[in-house]
PDB file of C-alpha atoms in Angstrom:
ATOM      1  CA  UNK A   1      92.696 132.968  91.163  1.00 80.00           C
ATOM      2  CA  UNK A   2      94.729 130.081  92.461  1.00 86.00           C
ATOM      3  CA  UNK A   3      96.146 127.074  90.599  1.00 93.00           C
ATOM      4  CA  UNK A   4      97.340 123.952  92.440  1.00 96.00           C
ATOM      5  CA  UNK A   5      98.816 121.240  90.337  1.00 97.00           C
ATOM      6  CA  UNK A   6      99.401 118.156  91.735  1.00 98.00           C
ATOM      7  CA  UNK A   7     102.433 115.785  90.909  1.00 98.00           C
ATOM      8  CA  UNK A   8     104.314 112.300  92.401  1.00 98.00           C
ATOM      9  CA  UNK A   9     101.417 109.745  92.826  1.00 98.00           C
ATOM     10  CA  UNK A  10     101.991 106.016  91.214  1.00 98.00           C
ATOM     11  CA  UNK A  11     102.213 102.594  92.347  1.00 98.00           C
ATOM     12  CA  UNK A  12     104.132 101.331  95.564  1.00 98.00           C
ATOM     13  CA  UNK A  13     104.527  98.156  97.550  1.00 98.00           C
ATOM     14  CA  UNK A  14     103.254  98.225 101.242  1.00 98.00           C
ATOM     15  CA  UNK A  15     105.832  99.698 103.360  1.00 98.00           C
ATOM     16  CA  UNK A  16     107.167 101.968 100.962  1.00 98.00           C
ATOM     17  CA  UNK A  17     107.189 106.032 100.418  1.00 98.00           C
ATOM     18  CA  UNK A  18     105.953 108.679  98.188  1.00 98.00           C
ATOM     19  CA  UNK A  19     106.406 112.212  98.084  1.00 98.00           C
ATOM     20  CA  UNK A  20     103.513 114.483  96.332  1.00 98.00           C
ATOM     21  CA  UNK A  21     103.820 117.982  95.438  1.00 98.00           C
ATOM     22  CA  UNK A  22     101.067 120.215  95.122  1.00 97.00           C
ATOM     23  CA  UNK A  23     102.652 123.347  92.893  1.00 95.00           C
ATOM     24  CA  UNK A  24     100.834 126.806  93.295  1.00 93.00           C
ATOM     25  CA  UNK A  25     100.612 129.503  91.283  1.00 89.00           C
ATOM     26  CA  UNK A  26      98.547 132.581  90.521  1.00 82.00           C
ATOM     27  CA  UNK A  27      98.632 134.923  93.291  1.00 73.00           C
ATOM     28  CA  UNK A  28     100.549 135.601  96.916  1.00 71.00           C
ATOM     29  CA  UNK A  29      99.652 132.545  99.304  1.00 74.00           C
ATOM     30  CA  UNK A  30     100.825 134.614 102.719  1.00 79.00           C
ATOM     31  CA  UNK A  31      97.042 134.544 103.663  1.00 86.00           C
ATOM     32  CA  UNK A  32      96.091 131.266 102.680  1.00 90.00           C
ATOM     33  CA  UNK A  33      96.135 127.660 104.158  1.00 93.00           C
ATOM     34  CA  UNK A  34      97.132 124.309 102.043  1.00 94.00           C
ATOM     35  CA  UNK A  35      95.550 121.098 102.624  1.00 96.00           C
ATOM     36  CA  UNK A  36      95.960 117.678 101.403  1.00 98.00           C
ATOM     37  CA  UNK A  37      92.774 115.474 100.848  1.00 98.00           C
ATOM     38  CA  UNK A  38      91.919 112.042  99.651  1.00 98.00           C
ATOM     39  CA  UNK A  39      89.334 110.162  98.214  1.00 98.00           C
ATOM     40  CA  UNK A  40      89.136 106.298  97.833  1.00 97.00           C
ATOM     41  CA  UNK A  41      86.864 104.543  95.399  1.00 93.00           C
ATOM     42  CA  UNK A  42      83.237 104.646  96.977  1.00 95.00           C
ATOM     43  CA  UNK A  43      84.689 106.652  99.666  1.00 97.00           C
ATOM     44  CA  UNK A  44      84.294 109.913 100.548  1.00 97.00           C
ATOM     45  CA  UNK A  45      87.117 112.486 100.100  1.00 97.00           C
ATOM     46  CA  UNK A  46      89.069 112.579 103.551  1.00 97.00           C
ATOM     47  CA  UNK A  47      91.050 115.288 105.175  1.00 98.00           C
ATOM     48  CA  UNK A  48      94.939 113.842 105.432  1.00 98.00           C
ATOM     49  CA  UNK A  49      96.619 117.294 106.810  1.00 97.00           C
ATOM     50  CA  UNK A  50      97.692 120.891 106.337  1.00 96.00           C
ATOM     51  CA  UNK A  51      99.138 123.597 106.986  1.00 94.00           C
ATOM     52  CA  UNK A  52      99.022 127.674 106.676  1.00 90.00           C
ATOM     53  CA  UNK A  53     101.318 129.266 104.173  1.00 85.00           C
ATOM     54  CA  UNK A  54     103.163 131.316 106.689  1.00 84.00           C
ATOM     55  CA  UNK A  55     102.794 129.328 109.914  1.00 80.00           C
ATOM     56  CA  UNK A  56     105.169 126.345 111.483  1.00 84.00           C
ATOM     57  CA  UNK A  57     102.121 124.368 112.623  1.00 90.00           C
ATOM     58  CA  UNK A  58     101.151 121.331 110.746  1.00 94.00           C
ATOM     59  CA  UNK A  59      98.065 119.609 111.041  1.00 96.00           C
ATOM     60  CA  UNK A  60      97.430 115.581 110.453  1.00 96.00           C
ATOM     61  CA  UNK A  61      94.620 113.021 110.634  1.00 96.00           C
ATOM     62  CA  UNK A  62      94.912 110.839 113.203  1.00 96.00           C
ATOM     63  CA  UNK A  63      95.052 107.834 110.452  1.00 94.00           C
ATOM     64  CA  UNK A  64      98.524 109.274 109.237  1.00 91.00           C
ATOM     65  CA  UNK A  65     100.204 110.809 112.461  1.00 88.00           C
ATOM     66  CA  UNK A  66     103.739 109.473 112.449  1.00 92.00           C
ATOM     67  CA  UNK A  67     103.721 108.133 108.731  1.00 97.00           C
ATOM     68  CA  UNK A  68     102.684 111.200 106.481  1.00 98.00           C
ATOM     69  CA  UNK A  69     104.456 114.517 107.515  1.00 97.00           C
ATOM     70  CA  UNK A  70     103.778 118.073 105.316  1.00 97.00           C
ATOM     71  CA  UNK A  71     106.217 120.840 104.392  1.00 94.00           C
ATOM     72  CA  UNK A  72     105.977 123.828 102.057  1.00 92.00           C
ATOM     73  CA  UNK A  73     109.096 125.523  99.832  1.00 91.00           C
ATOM     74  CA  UNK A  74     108.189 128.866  99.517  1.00 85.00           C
ATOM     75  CA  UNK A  75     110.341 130.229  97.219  1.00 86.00           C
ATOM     76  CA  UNK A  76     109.072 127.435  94.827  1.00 88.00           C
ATOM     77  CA  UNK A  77     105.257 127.963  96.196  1.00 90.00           C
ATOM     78  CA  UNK A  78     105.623 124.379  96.768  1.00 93.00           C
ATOM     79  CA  UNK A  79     103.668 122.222  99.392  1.00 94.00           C
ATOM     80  CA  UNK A  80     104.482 118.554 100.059  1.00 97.00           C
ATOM     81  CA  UNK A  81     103.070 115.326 101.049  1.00 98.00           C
ATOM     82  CA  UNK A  82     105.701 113.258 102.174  1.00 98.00           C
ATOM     83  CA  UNK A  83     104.028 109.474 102.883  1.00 98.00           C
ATOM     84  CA  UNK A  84     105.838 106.852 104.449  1.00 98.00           C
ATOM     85  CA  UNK A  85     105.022 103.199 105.445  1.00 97.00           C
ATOM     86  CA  UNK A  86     102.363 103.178 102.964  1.00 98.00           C
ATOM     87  CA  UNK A  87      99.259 100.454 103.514  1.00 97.00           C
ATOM     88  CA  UNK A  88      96.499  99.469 100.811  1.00 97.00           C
ATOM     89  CA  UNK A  89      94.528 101.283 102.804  1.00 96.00           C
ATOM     90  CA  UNK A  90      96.117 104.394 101.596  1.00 97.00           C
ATOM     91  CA  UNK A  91      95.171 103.737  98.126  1.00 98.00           C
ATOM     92  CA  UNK A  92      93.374 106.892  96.870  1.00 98.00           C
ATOM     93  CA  UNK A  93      93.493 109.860  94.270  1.00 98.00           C
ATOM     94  CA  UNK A  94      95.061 112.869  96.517  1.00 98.00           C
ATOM     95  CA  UNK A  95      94.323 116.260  96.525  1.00 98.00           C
ATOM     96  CA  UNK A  96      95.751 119.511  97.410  1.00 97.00           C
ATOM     97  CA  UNK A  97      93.146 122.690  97.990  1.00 97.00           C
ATOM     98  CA  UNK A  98      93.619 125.964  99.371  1.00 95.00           C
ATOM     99  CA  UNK A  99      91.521 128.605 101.714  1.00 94.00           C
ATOM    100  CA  UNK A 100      92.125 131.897 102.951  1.00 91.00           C
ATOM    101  CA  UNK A 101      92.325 131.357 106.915  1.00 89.00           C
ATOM    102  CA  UNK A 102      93.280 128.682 108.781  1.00 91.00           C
ATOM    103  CA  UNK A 103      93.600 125.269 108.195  1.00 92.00           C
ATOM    104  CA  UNK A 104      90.025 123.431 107.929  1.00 93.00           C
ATOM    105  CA  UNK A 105      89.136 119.663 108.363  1.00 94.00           C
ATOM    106  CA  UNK A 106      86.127 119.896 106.003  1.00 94.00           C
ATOM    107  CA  UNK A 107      86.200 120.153 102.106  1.00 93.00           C
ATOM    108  CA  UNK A 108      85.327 123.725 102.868  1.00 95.00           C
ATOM    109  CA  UNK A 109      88.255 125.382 100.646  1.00 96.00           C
ATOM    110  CA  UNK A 110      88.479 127.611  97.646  1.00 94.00           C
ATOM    111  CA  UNK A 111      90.468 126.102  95.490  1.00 95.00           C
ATOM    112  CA  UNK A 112      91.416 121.885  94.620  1.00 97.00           C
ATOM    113  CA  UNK A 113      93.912 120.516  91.975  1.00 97.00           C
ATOM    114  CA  UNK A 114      92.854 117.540  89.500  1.00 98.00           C
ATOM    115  CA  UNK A 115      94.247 115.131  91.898  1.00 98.00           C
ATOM    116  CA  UNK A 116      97.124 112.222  91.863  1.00 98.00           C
ATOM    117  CA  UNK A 117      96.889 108.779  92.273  1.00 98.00           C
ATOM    118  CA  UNK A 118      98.429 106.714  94.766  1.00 98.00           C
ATOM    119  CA  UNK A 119      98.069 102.902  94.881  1.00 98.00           C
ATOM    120  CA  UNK A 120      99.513 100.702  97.239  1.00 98.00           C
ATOM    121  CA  UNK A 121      99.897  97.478  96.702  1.00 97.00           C
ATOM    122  CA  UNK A 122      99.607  94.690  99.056  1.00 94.00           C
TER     123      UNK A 122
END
C-alpha cells in the first residue's frame, strides 16, 4: 500500500510561485512513477507532469513547460511541484498519484492523495 499526502497549496497573486509536496510513504517507490494532476471546478482532472522514482527524466504538459518544473528527495520520499508564474488559469485542487511503470498521461495510476488547493488570483 502507498500513501501520498499532499501539502503547500493556498492563495497567490498572478505571477507568483508555489511549491507542493506530495509526501510518500508505505513501501519502496524504486519501481514506481509519481505524477502530479489537477482538476478545476467543472473541469476534468488534467495531467500537469511526472516523473519515475529512479529516473532523471521529467515529464510536463505542454500548458506548464517552462513555468512548473518537478523534482523528487529521496531520502525524504518526497516529490515536488515547483509552480512559477502562476495564472488564474491554474486555479485547481492538485494531486499527486503513483503507478508501477512509467510515467502515464491518463488518470490510469494506483494510488492519489486527497489533493491541495491552489488559487490564483487575478
Amino acid at each position: 500500500q502507498v500513501q501520498l499526502v499532499e501539502s503547500g497549496g493556498g492563495l497567490v497573486q498572478a505571477g507568483g510561485s508555489l511549491r507542493l509536496s506530495c509526501a510518500a510513504s508505505g513501501r519502496t517507490f524504486s519501481s514506481y512513477a509519481l505524477g502530479w494532476f489537477r482538476q478545476a471546478p467543472g473541469k476534468k482532472r488534467e495531467f500537469v507532469g511526472g516523473m519515475t522514482w529512479n529516473g532523471p527524466t521529467t515529464y510536463y504538459a505542454d500548458f506548464v513547460k517552462g513555468r512548473f518544473t518537478i523534482s523528487r528527495d529521496n531520502a525524504e520520499k518526497t516529490v515536488y511541484l515547483q509552480m512559477n508564474s502562476l495564472k488564474p488559469d491554474d486555479t485547481a485542487v492538485y494531486y499527486c498519484a503513483a503507478r508501477l511503470g512509467v510515467v502515464a498521461d491518463t488518470n490510469d495510476y494506483d494510488y492519489w492523495g486527497r489533493g491541495t488547493q491552489v488559487t490564483v488570483s487575478s
